XYZ file of C-alpha atoms in Angstrom:
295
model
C 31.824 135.368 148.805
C 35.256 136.034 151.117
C 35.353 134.264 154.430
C 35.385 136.713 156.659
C 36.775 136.607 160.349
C 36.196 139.163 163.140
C 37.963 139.544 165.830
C 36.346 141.565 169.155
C 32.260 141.243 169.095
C 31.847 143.796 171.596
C 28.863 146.875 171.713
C 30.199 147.898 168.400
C 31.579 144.473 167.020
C 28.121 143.244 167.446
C 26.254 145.116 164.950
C 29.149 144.783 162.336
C 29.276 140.743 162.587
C 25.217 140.982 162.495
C 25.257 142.720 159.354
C 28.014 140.629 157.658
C 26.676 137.513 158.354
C 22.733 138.773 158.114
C 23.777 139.859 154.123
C 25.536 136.695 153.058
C 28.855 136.860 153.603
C 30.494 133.544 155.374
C 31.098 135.162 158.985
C 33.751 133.279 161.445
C 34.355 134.944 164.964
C 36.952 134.713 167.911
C 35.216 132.926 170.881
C 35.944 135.035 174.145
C 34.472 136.514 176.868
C 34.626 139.817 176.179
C 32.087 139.336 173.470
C 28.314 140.300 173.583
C 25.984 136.821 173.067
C 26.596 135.325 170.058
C 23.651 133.069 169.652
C 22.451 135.406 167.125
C 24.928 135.061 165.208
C 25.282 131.639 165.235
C 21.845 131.257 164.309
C 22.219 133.062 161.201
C 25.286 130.592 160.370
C 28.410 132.353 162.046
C 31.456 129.823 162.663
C 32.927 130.043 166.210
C 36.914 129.743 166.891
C 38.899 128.888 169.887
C 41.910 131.058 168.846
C 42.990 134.228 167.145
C 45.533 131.819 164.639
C 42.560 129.202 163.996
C 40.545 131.788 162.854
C 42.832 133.979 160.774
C 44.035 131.039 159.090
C 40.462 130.051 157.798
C 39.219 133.396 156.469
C 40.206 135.593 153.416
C 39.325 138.897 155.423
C 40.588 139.655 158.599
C 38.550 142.582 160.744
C 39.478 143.596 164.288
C 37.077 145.671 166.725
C 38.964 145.529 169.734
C 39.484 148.794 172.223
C 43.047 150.049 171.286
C 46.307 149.564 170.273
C 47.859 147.139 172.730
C 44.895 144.923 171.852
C 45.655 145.462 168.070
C 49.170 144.512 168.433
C 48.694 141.461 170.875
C 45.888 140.117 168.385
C 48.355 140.073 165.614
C 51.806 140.163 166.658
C 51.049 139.418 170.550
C 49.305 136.237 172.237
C 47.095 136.563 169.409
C 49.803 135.486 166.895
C 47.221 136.029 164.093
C 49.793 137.740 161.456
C 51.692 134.583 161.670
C 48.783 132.072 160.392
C 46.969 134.352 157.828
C 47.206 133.015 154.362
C 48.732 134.970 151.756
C 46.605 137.780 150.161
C 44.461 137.905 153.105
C 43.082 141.423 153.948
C 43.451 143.072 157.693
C 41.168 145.335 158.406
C 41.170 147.085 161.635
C 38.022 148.626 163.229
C 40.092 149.870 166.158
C 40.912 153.368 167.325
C 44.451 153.123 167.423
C 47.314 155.222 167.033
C 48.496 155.727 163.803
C 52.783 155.307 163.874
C 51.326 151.913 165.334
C 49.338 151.145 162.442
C 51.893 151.799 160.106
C 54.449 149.654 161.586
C 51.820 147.257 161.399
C 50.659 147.634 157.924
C 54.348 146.896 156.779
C 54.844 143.608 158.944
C 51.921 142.579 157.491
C 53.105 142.998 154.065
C 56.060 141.518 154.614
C 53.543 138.029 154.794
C 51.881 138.660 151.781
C 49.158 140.550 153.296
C 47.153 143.790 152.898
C 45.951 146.222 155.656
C 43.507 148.881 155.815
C 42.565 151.125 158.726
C 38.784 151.643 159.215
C 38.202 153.382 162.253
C 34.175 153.979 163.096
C 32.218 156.299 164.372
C 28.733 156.104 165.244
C 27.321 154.523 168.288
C 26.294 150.637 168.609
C 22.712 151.713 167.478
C 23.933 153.003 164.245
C 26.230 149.015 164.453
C 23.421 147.100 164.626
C 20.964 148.986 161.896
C 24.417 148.658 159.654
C 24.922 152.206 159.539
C 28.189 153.342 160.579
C 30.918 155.960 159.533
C 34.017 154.763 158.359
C 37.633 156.239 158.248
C 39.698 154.122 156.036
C 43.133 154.113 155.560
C 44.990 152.154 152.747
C 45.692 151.698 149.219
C 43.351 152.458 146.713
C 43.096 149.287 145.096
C 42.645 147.075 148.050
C 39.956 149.126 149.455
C 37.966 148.756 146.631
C 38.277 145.209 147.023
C 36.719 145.268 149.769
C 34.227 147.755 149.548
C 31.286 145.851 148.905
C 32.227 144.198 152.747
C 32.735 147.785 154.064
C 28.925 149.063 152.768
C 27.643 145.650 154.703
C 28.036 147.797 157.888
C 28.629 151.382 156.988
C 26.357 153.944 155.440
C 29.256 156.792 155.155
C 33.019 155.500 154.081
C 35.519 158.716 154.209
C 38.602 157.596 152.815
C 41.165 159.558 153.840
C 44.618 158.493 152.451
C 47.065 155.897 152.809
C 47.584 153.439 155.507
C 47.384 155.149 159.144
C 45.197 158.199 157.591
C 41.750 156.314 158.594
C 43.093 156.265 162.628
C 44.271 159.898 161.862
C 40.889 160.886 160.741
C 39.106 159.119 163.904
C 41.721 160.916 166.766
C 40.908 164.207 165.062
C 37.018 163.384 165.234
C 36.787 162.102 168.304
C 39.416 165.091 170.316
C 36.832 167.358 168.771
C 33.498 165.609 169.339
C 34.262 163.811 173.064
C 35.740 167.550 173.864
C 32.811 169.180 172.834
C 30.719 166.782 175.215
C 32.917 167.393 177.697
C 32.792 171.417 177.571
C 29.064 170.536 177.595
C 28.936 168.843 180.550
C 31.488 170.962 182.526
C 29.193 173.960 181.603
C 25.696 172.154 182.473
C 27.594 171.218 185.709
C 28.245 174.804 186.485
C 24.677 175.686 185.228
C 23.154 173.300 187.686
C 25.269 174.020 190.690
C 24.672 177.719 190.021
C 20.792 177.096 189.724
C 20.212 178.018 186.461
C 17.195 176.786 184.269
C 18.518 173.730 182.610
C 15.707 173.945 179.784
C 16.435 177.207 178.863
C 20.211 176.849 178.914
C 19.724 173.715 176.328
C 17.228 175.631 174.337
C 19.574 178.509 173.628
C 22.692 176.449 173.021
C 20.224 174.221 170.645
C 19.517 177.445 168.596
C 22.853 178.776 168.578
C 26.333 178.320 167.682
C 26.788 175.384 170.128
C 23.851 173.596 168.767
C 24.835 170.009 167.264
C 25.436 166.195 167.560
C 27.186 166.580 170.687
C 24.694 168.423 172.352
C 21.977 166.399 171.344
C 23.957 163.121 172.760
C 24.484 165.061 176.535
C 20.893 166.898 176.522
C 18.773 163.842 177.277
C 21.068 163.295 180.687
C 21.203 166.907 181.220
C 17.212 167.164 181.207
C 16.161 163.700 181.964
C 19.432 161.877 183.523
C 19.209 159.974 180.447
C 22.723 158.874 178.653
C 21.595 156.211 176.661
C 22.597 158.243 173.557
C 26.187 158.085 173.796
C 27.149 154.783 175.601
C 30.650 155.940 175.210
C 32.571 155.564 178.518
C 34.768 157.717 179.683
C 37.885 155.440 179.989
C 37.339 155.203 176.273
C 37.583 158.778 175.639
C 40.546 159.477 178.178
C 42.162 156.642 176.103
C 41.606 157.977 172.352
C 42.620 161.647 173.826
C 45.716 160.075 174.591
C 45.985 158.652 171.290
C 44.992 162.143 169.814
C 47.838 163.789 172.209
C 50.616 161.245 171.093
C 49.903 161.872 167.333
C 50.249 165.806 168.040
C 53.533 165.479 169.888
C 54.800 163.159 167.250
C 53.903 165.266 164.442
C 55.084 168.642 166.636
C 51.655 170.148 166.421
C 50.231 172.597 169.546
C 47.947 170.460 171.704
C 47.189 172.841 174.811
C 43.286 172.530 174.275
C 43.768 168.548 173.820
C 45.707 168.587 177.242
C 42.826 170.155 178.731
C 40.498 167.869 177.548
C 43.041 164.566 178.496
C 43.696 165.734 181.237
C 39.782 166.196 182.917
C 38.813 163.109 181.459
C 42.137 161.341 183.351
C 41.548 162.906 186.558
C 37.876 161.273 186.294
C 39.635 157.796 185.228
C 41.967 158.366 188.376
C 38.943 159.382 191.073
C 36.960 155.887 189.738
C 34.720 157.496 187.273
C 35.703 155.772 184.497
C 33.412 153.463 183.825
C 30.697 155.722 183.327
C 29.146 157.217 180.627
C 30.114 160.174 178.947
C 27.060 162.172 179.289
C 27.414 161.299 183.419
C 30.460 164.375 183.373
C 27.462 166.749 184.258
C 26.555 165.180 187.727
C 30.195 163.959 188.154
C 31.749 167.146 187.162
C 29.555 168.600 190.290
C 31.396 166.933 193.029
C 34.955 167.918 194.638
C 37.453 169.797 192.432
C 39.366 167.370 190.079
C 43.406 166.752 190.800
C 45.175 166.829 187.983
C 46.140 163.002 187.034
């Protein structure tokens, strides 16, 4: 068995370091505080480390979880310096959402060490972390992946791979423009519904059994019938960031992004009135209150 070192054990890092170390594999983690409790983990043998460079330089696979790209870059090239102590032939894997002329740059200083790199963005929620079934978007080369496949089915249940390096964080900015949009058209309609007194039960019903029926809906129903949002514990600072990710990619690649504005921009002017921190299923009360300013 690899050793194999993760790097952000967060609502979604969590479930993937559970797995790992719950089927075998020799698990070592970053010790920080943005971590969920770890006495799990270390009761099923997980290592703790002090430092990003302690811990890449003691394991043969490298996977990151952390929220974005800044994060990915300070981790390995940043305060982090973990690029610099990773042994040669050592495998990077990042977990992130990130955006993908990033991950490319990366990918290719991280050759230049001797290393590999593959992108395996997730999506899921930490529910389908911790029962080890997440989607994965990988990135990378063929013959690397495969290396580490066995590693990748410890925690995933559906691996899409996509391309080369940077395809995997493609992949997960196209899913998630179209899937956090949706849930936001959702709740800016339920809002309207409410505020205009229509039956919320029948409006649900008929989008269920229609052509707006799907996993988006069924993640924002429970809040719109019960206030319950417990099925997508996705906050909305998260989304504003990855539709900024999706809206950088499009510019980059000169694509037409005028329904991706729309989205960034209502989930930004939520971020900018304090909402951000919510969950997004919580757009249908929030999206009831004062008119949004554009951020």
């Amino acid at each position: 068995m690899q050793k194999i070192g993760i790097i952000g054990v967060g609502l979604m890092g969590h479930g993937i370091a559970r797995n790992i170390v719950g089927k075998g594999w020799e698990l070592h983690f970053l010790d920080q505080p943005g971590n969920q409790p770890t006495a799990d983990l270390v009761k099923q043998g997980a290592n703790p480390w002090p430092s990003a460079t302690d811990l890449a330089a003691n394991c043969d696979v490298l996977i990151l979880c952390v929220t974005g790209t800044p994060q990915v870059e300070d981790v390995l090239v940043g305060n982090g310096a973990a690029l610099a102590a990773l042994q040669p032939g050592a495998i990077v894997v990042d977990c992130s959402t990130a955006i993908p002329s990033s991950t490319r740059a990366l990918a290719e200083r991280v050759r230049e060490k001797g290393c590999e790199f593959v992108d395996a963005a997730m999506t899921r929620t930490p529910k389908e972390a911790e029962e080890g079934r997440l989607n994965l978007l990988v990135g990378g080369e063929t013959a690397v992946i495969e290396r580490i496949r066995p590693l990748l089915e410890s925690f995933a249940e559906n691996i899409f791979v996509a391309g080369g390096v940077g395809s995997g964080h493609q992949l997960k900015l196209v899913h998630n423009i179209v899937s956090l949009g949706t849930v936001t058209l959702i709740a800016e309609v339920a809002a309207c519904a409410i505020q205009d007194g229509m039956d919320v039960d029948a409006m649900v019903d008929c989008l269920r059994k229609g052509g707006a029926g799907g996993a988006a809906l069924e993640r924002v129903a429970p809040y719109i019938l019960e206030g319950n949002a417990d099925l997508l514990r996705f906050t909305i600072q998260n989304a504003y960031k990855d539709a900024g990710y999706y809206d950088q990619m499009a510019e980059e690649s000169g694509a037409s992004r005028q329904v991706a504005r729309a989205i960034h921009d209502t989930l930004g002017a939520l971020v900018e009135r304090g909402d951000g921190g919510a969950f997004m299923p919580e757009q249908v009360t929030l999206l009831q209150k004062t008119p949004l300013q554009k951020p």
